[in-house]
XYZ file of C-alpha atoms in Angstrom:
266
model
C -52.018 171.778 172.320
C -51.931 168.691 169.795
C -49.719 165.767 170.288
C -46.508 166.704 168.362
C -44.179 163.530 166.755
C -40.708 164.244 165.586
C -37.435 162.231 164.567
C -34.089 163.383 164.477
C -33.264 166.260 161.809
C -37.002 167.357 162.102
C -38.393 170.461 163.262
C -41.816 170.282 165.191
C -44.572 172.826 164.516
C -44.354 175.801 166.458
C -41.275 174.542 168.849
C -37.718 174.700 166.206
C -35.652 172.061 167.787
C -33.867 169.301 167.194
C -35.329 166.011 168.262
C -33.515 163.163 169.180
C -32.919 159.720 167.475
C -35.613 158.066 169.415
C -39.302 158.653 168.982
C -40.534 161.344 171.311
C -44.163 162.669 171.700
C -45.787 165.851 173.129
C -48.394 164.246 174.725
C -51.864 166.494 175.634
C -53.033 164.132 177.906
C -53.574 166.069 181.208
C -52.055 163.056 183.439
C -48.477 163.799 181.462
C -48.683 167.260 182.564
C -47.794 168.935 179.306
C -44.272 166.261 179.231
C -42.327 164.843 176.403
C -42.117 161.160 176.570
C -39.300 158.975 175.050
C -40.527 155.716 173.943
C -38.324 152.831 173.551
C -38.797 149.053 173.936
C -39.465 148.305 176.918
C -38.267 151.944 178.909
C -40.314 155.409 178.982
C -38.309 158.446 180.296
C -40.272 161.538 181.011
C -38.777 164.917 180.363
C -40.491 167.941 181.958
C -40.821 171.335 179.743
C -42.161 174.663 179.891
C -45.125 174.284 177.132
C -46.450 177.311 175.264
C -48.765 179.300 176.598
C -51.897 180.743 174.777
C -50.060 183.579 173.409
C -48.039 181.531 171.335
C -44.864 181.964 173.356
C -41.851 179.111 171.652
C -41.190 176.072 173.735
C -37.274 176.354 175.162
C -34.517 174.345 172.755
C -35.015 170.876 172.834
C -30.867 170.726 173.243
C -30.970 171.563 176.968
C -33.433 168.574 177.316
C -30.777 165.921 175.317
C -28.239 163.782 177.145
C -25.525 163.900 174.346
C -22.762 161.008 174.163
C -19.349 162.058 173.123
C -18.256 163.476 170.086
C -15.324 161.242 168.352
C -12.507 163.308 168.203
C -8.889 163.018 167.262
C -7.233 160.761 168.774
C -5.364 161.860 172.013
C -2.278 160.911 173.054
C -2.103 158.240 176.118
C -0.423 159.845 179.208
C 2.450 157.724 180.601
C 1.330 155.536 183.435
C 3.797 155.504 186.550
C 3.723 153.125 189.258
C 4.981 153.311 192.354
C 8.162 151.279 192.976
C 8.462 149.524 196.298
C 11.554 149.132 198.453
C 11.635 145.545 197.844
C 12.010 146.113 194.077
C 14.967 148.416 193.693
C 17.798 146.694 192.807
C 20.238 147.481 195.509
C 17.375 146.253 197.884
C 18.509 142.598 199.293
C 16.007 140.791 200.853
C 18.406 137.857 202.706
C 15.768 135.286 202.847
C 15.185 135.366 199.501
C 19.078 135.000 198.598
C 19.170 132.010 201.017
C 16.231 130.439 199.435
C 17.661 131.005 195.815
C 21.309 129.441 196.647
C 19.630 126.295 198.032
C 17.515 126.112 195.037
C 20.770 125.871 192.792
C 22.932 123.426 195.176
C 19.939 120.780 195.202
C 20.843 117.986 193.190
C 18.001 117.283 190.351
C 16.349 120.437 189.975
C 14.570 121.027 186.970
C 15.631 123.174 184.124
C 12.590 125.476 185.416
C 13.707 126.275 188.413
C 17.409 127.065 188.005
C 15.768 129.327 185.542
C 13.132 130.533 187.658
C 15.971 131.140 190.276
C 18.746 132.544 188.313
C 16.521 135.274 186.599
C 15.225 136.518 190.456
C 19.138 136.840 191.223
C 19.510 138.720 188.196
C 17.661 141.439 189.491
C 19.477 142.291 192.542
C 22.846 143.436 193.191
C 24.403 142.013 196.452
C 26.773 144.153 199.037
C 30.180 141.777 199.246
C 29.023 141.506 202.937
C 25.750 139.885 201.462
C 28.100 137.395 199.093
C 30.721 136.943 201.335
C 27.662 135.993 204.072
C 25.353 133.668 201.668
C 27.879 132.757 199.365
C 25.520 133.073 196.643
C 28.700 133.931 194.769
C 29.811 130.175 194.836
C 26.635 129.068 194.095
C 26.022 130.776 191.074
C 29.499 130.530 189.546
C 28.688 126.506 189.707
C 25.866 127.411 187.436
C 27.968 128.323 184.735
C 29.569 124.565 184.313
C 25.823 123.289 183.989
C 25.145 120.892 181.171
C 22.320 123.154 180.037
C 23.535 126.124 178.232
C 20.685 127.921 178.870
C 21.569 127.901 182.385
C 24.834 128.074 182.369
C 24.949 131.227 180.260
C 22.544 133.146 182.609
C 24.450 132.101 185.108
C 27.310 133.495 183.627
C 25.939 137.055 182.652
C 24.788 137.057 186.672
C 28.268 136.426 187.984
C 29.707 138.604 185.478
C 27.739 141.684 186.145
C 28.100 141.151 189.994
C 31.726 141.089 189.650
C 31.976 144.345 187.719
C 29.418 146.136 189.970
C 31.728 145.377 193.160
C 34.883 146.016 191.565
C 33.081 149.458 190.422
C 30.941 150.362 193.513
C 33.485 148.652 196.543
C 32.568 151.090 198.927
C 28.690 152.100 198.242
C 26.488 150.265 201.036
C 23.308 148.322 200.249
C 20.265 148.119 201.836
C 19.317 144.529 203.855
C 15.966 143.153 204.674
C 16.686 140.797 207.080
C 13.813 138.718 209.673
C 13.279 139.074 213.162
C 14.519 137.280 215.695
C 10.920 136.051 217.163
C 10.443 135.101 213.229
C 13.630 132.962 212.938
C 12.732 131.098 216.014
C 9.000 130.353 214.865
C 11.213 129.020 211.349
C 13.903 127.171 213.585
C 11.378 125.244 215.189
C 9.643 124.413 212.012
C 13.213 123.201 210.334
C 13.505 120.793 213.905
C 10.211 119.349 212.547
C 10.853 118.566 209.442
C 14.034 117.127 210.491
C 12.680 114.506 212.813
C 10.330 113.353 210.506
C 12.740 112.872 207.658
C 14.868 111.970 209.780
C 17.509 114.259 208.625
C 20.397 116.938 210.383
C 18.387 120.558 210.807
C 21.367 121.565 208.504
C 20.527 119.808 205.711
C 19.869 121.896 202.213
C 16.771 119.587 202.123
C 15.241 120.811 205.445
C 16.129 124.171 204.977
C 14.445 124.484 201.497
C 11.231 122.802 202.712
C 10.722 125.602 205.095
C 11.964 128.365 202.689
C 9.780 127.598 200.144
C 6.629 127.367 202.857
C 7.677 130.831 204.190
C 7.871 132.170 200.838
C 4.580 130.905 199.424
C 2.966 132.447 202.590
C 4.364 135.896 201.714
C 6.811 135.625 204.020
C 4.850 136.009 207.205
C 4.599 133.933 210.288
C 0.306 133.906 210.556
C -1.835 130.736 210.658
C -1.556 129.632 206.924
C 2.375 129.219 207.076
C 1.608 127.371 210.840
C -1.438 124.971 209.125
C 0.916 124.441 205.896
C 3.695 123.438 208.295
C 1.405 120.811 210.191
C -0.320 119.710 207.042
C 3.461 119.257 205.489
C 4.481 117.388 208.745
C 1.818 114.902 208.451
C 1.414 113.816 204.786
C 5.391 113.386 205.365
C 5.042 111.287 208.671
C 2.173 108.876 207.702
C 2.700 108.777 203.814
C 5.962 106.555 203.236
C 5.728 106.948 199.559
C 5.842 110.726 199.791
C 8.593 110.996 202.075
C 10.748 108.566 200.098
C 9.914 110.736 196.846
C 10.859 113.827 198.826
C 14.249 112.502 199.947
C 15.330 111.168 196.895
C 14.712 114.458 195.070
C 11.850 112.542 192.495
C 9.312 115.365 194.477
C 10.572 118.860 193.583
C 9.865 121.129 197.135
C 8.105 123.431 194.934
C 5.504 121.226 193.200
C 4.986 119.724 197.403
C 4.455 122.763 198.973
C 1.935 123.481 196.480
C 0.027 120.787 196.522
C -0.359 121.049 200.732
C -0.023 124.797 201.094
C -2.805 126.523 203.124
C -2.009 129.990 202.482
């Protein structure tokens, strides 16, 4: 047969079908074996078809031979996308470390505006047990919130304590869930807190000490691996041999935050 060229909307000689938007060519040449060759800049794709025979037999639809793309449509609705919650974020879920680490966030002196805020709206997700406010006294803590200079703070503070105090009065009796660590973990942490206090030369009670190592434990999700052991030594150092940091860090010019950052090797 003859070397047939068609474009799309045409109808080749002999075959009836459709061709598609790019060139394509029935090529005769006995290498091709009777195929129909898409050219396009720089790609050829080969499609094998049944050709006609001598009797003059049609060539199949072109249509089973076409990769179609999809036809626009009307628009379909989006399905609702779910995800899964985790037991950490339900509100009734109290992790204790993170409590502890929010309360000594508020009581130290100079914090930024940032963090109280930072602070106060992670409290205002959760709903402690009395046992967990009578325990922490996170209670106290945030109530001193609300006589803050900023209003800002003070009057998220003030929603906070309010809608703690109506959940209790409301729900006295329904238990909570508590996350609380280990006991292998809070020795690992103990020992770090000793650390820190030697070198600042500070009691192992202080809020300072214990906010140090709160804030490592939380920017190393919490875990007791090798990054929260390396940030703990790398902390221990820079403090020990770099008077100018430690004296920032005690006087509360260096925010714990914006330290552990800067020496975290999580």
């Amino acid at each position: 047969p003859v070397a047939r060229v068609g474009r799309k909307g045409s109808v080749c000689p002999g075959g009836g079908w459709r061709v598609h938007p790019l060139l394509f060519v029935y090529s005769k040449d006995p290498i091709a074996n009777g195929s129909l060759v898409c050219r396009e800049p720089g790609v050829v794709h080969s499609i094998l078809f049944a050709t006609e025979n001598a009797v003059g037999r049609r060539v199949p639809p072109m249509d089973r031979f076409v990769v179609r793309g999809c036809k626009a449509g009307p628009a379909q609705p989006q399905s609702k996308v779910y995800h899964q919650a985790t037991l950490e974020s339900l509100k009734r879920v109290v992790v204790i470390e993170d409590i502890k680490r929010f309360k000594s966030i508020l009581e130290l002196p100079n914090q930024t505006k940032e963090n109280l805020i930072d602070a106060l709206l992670e409290l205002k997700k959760k709903i402690p047990s009395q046992e967990v406010l009578r325990s922490t006294k996170i209670g106290h803590a945030v109530n001193r919130m609300r006589k803050n200079p900023d209003p800002e703070v003070a009057e998220l503070a003030k929603v906070i304590f309010t809608t703690w105090r109506d959940y209790i009065k409301e729900n006295k009796n329904k238990p909570s869930i508590e996350v609380r660590c280990d006991s292998k973990t809070e020795r690992f942490r103990h020992n770090a807190r000793k650390l820190f206090a030697k070198v600042l030369e500070l009691e192992i009670e202080h809020p300072l000490i214990e906010n140090l190592e709160q804030e490592v434990f939380h920017q190393c999700s919490r875990l007791i691996n090798i990054p929260y052991r390396r940030t703990i030594r790398t902390l221990i150092f820079t403090l020990k041999h770099k008077p100018e940091v430690r004296e920032h860090f005690k006087t509360y010019k260096l925010p714990v935050k914006q330290l552990v950052e800067k020496h975290k090797k999580c």
